[in-house]
Tab-separated table of C-alpha atoms and ligand atoms in Angstrom:
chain	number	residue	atom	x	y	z
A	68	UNK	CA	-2.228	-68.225	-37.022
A	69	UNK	CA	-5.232	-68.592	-39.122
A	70	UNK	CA	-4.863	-72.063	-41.609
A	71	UNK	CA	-6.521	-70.228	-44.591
A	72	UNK	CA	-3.997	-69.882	-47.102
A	73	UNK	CA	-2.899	-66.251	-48.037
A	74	UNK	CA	-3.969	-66.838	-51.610
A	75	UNK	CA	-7.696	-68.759	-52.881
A	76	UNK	CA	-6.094	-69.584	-56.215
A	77	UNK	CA	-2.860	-71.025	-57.238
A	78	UNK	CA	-0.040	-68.582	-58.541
A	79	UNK	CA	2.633	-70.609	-60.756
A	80	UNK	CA	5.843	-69.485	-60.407
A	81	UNK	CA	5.863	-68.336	-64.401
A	82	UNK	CA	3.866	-68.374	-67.595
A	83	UNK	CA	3.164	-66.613	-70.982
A	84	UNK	CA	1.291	-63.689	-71.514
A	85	UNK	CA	-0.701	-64.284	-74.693
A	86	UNK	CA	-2.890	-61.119	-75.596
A	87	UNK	CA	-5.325	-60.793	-78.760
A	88	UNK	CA	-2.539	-59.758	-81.146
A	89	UNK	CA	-0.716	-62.600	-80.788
A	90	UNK	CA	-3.554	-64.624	-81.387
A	91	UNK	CA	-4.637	-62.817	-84.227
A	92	UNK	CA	-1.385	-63.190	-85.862
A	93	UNK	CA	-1.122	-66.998	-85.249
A	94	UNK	CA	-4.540	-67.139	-86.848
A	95	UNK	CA	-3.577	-65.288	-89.519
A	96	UNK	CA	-0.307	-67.669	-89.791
A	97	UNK	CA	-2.866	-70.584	-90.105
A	98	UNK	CA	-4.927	-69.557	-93.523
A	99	UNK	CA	-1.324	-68.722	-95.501
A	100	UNK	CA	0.471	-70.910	-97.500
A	101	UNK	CA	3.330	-71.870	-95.150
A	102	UNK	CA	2.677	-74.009	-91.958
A	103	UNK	CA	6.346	-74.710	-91.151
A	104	UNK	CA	9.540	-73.026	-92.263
A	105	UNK	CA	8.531	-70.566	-94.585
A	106	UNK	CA	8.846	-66.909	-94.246
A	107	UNK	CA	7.881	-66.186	-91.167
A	108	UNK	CA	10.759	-67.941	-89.329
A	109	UNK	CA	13.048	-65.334	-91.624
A	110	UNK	CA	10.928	-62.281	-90.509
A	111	UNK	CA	11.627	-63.979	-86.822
A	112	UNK	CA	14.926	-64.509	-87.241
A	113	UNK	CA	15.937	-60.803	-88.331
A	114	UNK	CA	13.629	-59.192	-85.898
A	115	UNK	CA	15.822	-61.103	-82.966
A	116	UNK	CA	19.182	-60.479	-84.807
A	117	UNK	CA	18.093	-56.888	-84.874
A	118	UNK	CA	17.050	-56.822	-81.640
A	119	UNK	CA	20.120	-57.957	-79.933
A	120	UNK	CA	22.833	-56.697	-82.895
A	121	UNK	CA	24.307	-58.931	-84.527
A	122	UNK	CA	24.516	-59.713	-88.083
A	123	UNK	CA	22.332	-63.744	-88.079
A	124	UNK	CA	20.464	-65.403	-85.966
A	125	UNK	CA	18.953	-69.117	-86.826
A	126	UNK	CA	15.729	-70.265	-85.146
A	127	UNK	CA	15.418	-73.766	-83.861
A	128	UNK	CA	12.606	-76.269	-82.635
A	129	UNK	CA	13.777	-75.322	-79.432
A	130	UNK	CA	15.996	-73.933	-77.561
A	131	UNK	CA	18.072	-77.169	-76.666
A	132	UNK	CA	18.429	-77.928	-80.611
A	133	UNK	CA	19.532	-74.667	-80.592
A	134	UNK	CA	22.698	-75.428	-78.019
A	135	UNK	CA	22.880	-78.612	-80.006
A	136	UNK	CA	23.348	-76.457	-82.774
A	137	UNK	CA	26.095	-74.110	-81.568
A	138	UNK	CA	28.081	-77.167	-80.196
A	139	UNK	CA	28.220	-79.000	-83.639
A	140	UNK	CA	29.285	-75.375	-84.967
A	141	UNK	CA	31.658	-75.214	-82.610
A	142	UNK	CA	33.216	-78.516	-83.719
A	143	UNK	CA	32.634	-80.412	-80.866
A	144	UNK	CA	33.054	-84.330	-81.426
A	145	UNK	CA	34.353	-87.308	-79.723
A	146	UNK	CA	36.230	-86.759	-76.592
A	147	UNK	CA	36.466	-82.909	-77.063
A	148	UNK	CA	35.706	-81.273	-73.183
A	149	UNK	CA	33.150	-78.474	-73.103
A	150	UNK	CA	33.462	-76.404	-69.707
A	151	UNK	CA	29.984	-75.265	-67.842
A	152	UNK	CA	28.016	-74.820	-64.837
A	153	UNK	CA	26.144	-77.226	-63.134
A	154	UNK	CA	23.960	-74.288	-61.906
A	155	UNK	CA	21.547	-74.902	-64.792
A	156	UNK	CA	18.947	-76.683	-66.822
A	157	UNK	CA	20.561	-80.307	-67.669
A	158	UNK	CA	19.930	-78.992	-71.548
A	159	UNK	CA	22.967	-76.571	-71.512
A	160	UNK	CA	25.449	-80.234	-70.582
A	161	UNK	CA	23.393	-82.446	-72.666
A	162	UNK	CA	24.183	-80.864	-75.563
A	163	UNK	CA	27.575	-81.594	-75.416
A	164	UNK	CA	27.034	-85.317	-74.881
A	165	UNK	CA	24.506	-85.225	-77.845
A	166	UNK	CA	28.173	-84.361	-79.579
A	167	UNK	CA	30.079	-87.387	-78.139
A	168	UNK	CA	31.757	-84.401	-75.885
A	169	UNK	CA	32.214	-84.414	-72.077
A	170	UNK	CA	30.890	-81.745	-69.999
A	171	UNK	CA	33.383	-80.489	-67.554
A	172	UNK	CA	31.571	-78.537	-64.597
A	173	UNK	CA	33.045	-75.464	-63.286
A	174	UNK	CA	31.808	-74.207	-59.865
A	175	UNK	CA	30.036	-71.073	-59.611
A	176	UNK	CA	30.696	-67.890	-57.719
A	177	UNK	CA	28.873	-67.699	-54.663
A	178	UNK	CA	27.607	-64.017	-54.896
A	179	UNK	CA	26.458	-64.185	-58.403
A	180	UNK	CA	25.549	-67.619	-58.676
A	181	UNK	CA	27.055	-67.618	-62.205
A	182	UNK	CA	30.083	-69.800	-63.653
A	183	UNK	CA	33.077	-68.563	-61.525
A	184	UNK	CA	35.979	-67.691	-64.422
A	185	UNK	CA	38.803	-68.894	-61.714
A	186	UNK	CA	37.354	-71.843	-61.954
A	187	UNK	CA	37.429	-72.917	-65.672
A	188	UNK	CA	40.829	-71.579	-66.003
A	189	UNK	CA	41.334	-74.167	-63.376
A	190	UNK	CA	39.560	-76.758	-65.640
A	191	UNK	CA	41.095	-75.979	-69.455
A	192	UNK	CA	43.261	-79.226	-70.980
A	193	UNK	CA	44.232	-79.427	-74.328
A	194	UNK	CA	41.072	-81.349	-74.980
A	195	UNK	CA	38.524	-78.467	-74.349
A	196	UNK	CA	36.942	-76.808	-77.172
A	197	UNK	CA	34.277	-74.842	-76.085
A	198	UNK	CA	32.827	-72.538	-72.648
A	199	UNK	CA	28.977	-72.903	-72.457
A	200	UNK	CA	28.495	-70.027	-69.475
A	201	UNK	CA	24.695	-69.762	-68.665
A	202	UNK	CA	23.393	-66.324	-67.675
A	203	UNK	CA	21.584	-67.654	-64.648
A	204	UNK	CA	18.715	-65.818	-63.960
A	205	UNK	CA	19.084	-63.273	-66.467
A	206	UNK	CA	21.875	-61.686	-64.604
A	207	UNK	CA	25.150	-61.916	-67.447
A	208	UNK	CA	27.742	-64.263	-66.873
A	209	UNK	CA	30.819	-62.396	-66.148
A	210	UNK	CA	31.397	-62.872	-69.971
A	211	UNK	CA	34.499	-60.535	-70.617
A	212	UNK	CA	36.682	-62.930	-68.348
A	213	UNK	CA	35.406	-65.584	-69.884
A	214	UNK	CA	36.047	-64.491	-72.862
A	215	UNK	CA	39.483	-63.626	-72.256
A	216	UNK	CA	40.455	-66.958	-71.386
A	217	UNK	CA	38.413	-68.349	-74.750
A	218	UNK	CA	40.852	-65.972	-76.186
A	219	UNK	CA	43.356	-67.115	-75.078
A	220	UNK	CA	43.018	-70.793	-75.220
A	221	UNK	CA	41.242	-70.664	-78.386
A	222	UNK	CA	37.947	-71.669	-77.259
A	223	UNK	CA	34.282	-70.674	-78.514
A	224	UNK	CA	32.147	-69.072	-76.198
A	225	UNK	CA	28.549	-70.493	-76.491
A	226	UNK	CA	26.141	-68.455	-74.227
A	227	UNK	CA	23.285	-69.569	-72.847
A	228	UNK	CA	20.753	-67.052	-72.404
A	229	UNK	CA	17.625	-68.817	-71.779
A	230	UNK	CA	17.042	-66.074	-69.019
A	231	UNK	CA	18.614	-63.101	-70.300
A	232	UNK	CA	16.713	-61.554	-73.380
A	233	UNK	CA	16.596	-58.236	-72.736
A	234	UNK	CA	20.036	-58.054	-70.661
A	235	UNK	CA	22.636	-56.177	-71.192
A	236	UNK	CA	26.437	-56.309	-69.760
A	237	UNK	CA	28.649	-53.429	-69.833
A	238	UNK	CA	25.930	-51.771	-71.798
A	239	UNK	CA	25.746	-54.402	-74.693
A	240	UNK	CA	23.203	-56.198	-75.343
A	241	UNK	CA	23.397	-60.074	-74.477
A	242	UNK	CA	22.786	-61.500	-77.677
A	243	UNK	CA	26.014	-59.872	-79.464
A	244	UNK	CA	28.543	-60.586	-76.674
A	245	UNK	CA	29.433	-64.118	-77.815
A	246	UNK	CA	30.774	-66.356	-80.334
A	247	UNK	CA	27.017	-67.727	-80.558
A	248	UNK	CA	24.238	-67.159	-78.145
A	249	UNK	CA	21.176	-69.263	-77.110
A	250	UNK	CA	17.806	-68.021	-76.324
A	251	UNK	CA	14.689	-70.126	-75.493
A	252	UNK	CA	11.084	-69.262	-75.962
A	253	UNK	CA	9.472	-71.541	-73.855
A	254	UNK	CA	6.197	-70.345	-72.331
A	255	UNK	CA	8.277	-69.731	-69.197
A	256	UNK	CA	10.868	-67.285	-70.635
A	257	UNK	CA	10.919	-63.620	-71.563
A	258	UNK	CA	8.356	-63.882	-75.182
A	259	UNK	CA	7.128	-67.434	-76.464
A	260	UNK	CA	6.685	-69.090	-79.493
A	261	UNK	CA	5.270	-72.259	-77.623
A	262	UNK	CA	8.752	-74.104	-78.067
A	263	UNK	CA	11.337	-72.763	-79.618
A	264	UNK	CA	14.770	-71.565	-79.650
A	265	UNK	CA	17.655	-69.378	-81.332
A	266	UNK	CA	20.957	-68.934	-81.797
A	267	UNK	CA	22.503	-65.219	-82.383
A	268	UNK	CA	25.933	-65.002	-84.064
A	269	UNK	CA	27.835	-62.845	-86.393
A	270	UNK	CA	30.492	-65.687	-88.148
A	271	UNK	CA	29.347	-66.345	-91.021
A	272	UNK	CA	30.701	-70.053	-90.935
A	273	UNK	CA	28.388	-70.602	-87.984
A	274	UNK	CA	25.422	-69.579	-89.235
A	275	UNK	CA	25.881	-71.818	-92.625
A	276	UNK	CA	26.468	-74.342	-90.342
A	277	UNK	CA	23.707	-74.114	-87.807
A	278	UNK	CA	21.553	-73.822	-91.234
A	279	UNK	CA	22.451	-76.886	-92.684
A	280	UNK	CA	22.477	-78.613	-88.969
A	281	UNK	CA	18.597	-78.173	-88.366
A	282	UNK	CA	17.706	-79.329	-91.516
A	283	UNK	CA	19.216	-82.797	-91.904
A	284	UNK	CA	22.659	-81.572	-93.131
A	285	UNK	CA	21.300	-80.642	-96.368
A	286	UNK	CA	22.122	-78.156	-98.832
A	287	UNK	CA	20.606	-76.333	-102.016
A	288	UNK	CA	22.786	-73.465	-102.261
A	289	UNK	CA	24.579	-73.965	-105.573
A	290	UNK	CA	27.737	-72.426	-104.391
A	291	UNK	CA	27.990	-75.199	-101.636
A	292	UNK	CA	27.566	-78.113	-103.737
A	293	UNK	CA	29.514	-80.518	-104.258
A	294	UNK	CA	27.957	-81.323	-107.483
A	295	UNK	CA	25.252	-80.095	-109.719
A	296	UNK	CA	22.328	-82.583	-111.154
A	297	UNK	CA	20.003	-80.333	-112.106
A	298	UNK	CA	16.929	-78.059	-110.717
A	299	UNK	CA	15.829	-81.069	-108.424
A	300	UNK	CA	19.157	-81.411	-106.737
A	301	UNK	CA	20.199	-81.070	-103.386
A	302	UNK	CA	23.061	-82.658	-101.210
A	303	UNK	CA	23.246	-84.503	-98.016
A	304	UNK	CA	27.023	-83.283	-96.667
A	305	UNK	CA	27.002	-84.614	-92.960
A	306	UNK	CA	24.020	-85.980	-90.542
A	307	UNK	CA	22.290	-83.504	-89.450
A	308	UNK	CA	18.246	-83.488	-87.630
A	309	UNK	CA	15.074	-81.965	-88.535
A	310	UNK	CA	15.290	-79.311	-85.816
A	311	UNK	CA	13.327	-76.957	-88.030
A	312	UNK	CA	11.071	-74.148	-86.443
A	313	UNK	CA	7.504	-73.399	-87.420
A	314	UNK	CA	6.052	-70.103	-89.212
A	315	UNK	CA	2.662	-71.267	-86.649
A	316	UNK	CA	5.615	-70.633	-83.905
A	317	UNK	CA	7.963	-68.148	-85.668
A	318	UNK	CA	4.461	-65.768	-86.191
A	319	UNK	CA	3.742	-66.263	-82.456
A	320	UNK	CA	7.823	-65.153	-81.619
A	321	UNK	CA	7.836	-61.944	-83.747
A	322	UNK	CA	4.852	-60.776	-82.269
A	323	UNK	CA	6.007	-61.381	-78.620
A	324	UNK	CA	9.435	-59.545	-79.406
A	325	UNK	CA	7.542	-56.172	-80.178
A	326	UNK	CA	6.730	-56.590	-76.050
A	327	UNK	CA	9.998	-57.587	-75.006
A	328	UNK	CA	10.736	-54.154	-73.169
A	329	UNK	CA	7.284	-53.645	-71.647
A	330	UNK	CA	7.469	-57.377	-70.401
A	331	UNK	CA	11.516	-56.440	-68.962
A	332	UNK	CA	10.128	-53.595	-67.488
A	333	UNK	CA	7.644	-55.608	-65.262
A	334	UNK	CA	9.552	-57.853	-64.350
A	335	UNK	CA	12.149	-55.604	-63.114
A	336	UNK	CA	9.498	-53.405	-61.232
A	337	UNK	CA	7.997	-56.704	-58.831
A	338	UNK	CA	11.745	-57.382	-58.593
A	339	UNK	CA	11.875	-53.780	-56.409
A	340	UNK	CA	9.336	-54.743	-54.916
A	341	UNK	CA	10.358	-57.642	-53.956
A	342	UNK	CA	13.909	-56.572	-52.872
A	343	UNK	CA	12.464	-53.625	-51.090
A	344	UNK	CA	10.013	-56.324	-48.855
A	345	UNK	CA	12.740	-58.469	-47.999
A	346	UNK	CA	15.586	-56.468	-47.674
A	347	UNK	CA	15.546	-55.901	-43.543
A	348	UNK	CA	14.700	-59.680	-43.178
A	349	UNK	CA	17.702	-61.692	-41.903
A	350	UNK	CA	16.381	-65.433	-42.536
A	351	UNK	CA	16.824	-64.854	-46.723
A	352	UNK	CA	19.105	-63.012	-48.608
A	353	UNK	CA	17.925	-61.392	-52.046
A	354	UNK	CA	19.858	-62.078	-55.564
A	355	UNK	CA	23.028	-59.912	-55.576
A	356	UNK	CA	23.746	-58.005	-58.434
A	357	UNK	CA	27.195	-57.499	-60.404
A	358	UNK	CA	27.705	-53.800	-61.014
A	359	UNK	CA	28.737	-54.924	-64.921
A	360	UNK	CA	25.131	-56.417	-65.945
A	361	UNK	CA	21.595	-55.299	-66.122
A	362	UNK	CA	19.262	-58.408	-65.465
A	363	UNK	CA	16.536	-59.355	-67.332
A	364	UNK	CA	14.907	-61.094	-64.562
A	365	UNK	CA	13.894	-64.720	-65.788
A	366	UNK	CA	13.948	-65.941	-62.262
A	367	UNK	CA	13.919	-64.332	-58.788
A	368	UNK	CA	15.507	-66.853	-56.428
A	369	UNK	CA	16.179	-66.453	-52.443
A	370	UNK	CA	18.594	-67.580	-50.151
A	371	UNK	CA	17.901	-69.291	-47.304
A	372	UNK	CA	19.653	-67.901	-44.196
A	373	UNK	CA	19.442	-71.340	-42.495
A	374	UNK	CA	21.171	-70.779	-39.561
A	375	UNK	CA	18.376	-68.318	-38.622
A	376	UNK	CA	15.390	-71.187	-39.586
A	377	UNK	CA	14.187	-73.889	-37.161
A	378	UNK	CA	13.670	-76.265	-40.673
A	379	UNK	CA	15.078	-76.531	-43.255
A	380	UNK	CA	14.102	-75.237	-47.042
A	381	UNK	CA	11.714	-78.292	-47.621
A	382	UNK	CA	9.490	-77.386	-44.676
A	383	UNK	CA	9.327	-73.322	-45.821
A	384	UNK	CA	9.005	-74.606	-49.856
A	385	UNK	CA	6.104	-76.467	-48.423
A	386	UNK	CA	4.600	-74.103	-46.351
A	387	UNK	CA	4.996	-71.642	-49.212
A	388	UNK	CA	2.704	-74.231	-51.809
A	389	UNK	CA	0.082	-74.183	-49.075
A	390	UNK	CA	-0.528	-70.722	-49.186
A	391	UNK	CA	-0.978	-71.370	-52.809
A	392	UNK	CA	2.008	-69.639	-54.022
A	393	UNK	CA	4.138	-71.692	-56.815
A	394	UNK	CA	7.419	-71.701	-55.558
A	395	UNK	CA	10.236	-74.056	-57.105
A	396	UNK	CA	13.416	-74.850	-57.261
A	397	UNK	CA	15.881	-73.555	-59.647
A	398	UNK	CA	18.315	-75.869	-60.196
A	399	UNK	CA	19.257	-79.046	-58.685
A	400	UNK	CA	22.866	-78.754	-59.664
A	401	UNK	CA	23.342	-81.265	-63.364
A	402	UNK	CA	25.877	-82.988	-62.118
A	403	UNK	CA	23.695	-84.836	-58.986
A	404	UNK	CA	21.701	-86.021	-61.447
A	405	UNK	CA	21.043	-90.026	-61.694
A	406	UNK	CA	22.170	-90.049	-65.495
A	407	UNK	CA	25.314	-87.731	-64.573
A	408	UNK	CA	26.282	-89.740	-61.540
A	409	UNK	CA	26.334	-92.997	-63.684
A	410	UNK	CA	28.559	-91.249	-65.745
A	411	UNK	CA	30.764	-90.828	-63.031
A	412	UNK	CA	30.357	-87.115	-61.958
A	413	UNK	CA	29.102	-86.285	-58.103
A	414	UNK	CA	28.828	-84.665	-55.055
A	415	UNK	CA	32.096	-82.776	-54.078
A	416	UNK	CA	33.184	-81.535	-57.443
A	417	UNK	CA	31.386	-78.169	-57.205
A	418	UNK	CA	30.687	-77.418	-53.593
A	419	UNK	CA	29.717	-74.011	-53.782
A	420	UNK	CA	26.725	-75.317	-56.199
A	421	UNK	CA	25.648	-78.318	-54.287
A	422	UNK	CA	25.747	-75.728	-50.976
A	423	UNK	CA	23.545	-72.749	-52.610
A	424	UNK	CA	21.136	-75.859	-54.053
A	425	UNK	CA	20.361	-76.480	-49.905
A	426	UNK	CA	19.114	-72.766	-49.765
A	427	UNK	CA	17.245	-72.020	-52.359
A	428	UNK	CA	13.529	-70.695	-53.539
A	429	UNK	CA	12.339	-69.252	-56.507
A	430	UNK	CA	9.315	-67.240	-55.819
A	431	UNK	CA	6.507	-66.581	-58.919
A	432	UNK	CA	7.943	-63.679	-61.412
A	433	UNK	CA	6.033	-63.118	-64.874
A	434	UNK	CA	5.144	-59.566	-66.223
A	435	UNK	CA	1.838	-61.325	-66.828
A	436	UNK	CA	1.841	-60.716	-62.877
A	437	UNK	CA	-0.374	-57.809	-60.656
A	438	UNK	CA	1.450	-55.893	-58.013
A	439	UNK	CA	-1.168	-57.902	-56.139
A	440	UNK	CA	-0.244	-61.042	-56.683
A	441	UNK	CA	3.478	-59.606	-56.002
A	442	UNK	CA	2.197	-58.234	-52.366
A	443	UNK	CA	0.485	-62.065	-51.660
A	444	UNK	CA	4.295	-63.388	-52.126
A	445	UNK	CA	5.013	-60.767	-49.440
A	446	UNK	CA	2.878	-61.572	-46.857
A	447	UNK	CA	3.492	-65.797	-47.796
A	448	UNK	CA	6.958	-65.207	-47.242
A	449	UNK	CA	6.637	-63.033	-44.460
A	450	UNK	CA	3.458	-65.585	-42.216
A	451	UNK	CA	6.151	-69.024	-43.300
A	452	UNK	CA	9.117	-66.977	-41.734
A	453	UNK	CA	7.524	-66.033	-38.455
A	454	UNK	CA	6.104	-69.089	-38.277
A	455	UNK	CA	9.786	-70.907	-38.500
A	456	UNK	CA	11.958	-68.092	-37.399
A	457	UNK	CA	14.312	-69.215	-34.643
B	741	PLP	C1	14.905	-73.263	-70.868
B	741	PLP	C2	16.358	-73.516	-70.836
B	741	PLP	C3	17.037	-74.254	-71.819
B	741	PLP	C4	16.361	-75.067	-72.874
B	741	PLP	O1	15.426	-74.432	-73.605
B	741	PLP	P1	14.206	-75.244	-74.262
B	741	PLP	O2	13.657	-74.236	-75.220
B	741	PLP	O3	13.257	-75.596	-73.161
B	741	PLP	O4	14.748	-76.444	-74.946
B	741	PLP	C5	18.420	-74.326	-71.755
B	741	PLP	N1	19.106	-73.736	-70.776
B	741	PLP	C6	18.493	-73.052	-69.801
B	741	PLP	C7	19.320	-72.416	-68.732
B	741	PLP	C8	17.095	-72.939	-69.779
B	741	PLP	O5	16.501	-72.280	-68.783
């Protein structure tokens, strides 16, 4: 086996694809009047609304504001228990400490790799508020279960789509399935707006509230003050942060969205690909798909067959990076992190998470991608696994 690596140059495992209108129309943003919230975060804001269906949407900083948002909306406070997965970014649980809430981790399925709905049921008291299910690599959370139970119990469902613009479940859109809904346009995700995030909803309540929220709890709307000084006046009602998005990023976001479906459409196609190339191959299993949702392919993690491996996934992730191909590892599960564990959480509480973090890889996926770089994965994947193939 030859020690030159399969690819000369480094291929991350995503990143934005930036092309000469966007540029344009951030340079264009630049000589205006408005630098930060001005118009353009409203033109943003009703293209994304539009996009997914529903009646507001309300553009953060970034997309953790964002869930900080939605929780506060949601009511959360002191003591109040907020059910989600630990299969995720720590961002969708920190925002319900940022609340004085406890996060309450729910195991996930192991087929789908999203929040199992067996398993909240199993976790609802009388203290929880809220259901944050995360839409793990774009594939929906099985969301009419979990809203069921949110029915139910009274409960608001705040989704965390990060991954999923562009997916739809049971032919909705994500983005109009929820009591709110969280996007993020980090550089990483579907369309950018260098950071930045959004929440989708169509109460009316929520999106006053998630208004007022990112801008320091303050008000000018006449009808929602408390009282009237004059022309100058405007009210402080609770604490609220400065969470405010840019029209330099807002600009970048609307032109991004008109490319949403060409950039889903790529990403599905390597996914083929991909599942096509590995599907015969008994040391990893590919992402399995619930018949009710269409992904929109954030991520595309494998499994590790172990028991067919002489190593373990270290020694193939590594093998993998010296062949110059940017694997990583999405996620370690939230609640084995240091913070977490000092708050008392640990290993044993959701086994079927802290098992499926032992197996996993995510290989590169960007529509910003060539069906050549896609093919170098291939053969990567394909020279690690005869090398360590028992
Ligand atoms: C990216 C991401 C977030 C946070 O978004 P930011 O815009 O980076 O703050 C939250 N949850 C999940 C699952 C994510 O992937």
């Amino acid at each position: 086996m030859s020690n030159k690596p399969i690819r000369d140059s480094y291929l991350p495992y995503g990143r934005q694809w930036i092309d000469e209108e966007d540029i344009q129309a951030v340079v264009d943003v630049l000589r205006s009047d408005y630098l930060t919230t001005g118009p353009a975060v409203g033109k943003f804001e009703h293209a994304v609304a539009s996009y997914v269906g529903t009646t507001y949407a309300v553009a953060f900083a970034n997309g953790t504001a964002a869930l900080h948002g939605a929780c506060f909306a949601a009511d959360v406070g002191e003591g109040d228990e907020v059910i989600t997965t630990p299969m995720t970014f720590a961002a969708s649980a920190n925002c319900v400490l940022y609340q004085g809430g406890k996060p309450v981790f729910a195991d996930i399925d192991s087929d789908t790799y999203n929040i199992d709905p067996s398993k909240i049921a199993e976790k609802i008291t009388d203290r929880t508020k809220a259901i944050i299910p995360v839409d793990f690599t774009g594939q929906p959370a099985d969301l009419e279960q979990i809203k069921e139970l949110a029915k139910k119990h009274n409960l608001v469902v705040i989704e965390d789509a990060a991954h999923a613009l562009g997916a739809t479940y049971k032919g909705g859109k994500v983005g109009s399935i929820s009591d709110m809904t969280m996007f993020s346009f980090h550089p990483v995700k579907h369309i950018t707006s260098g950071e930045g995030g959004i929440i989708t909803t169509n109460n009316e309540v929520y999106y006053q509230k998630l208004l007022q929220f990112r801008s320091h709890g303050v008000t000018r709307q006449s009808d929602q003050l408390i009282e009237n000084q004059g022309p100058w006046y405007y009210e402080m009602q609770f604490l609220g942060y400065n969470y405010r998005m840019t029209d330099i990023q807002a600009t970048l976001g609307t032109s991004q969205l008109k490319k949403i479906n060409h950039f889903v459409d790529r990403r599905r196609k390597y996914v083929a690909m991909y599942n096509e190339a590995f599907k015969e191959l008994e040391e990893i299993n590919v992402p399995y798909q619930d018949a009710n949702g269409n992904s929109s392919w954030h991520l595309y993690v494998i499994r590790l067959n172990l028991e067919k491996l002489t190593v373990s996934r270290r020694e193939i992730f590594e093998a993998l990076l010296e062949e110059n191909i940017g694997v990583n590892v999405h996620y370690i599960p939230v609640h084995l992190q240091p913070y977490y564990k000092q708050l008392g959480y640990g290993y044993g509480t959701c086994p079927n998470a802290e098992k499926l973090y032992e197996e996993i890889i995510t290989l590169p996926l960007f529509p910003a991608m060539t069906e050549e770089d896609v093919k170098d994965v291939i053969e990567a994947v394909n020279k690690v696994l005869n090398l360590y193939r028992k």
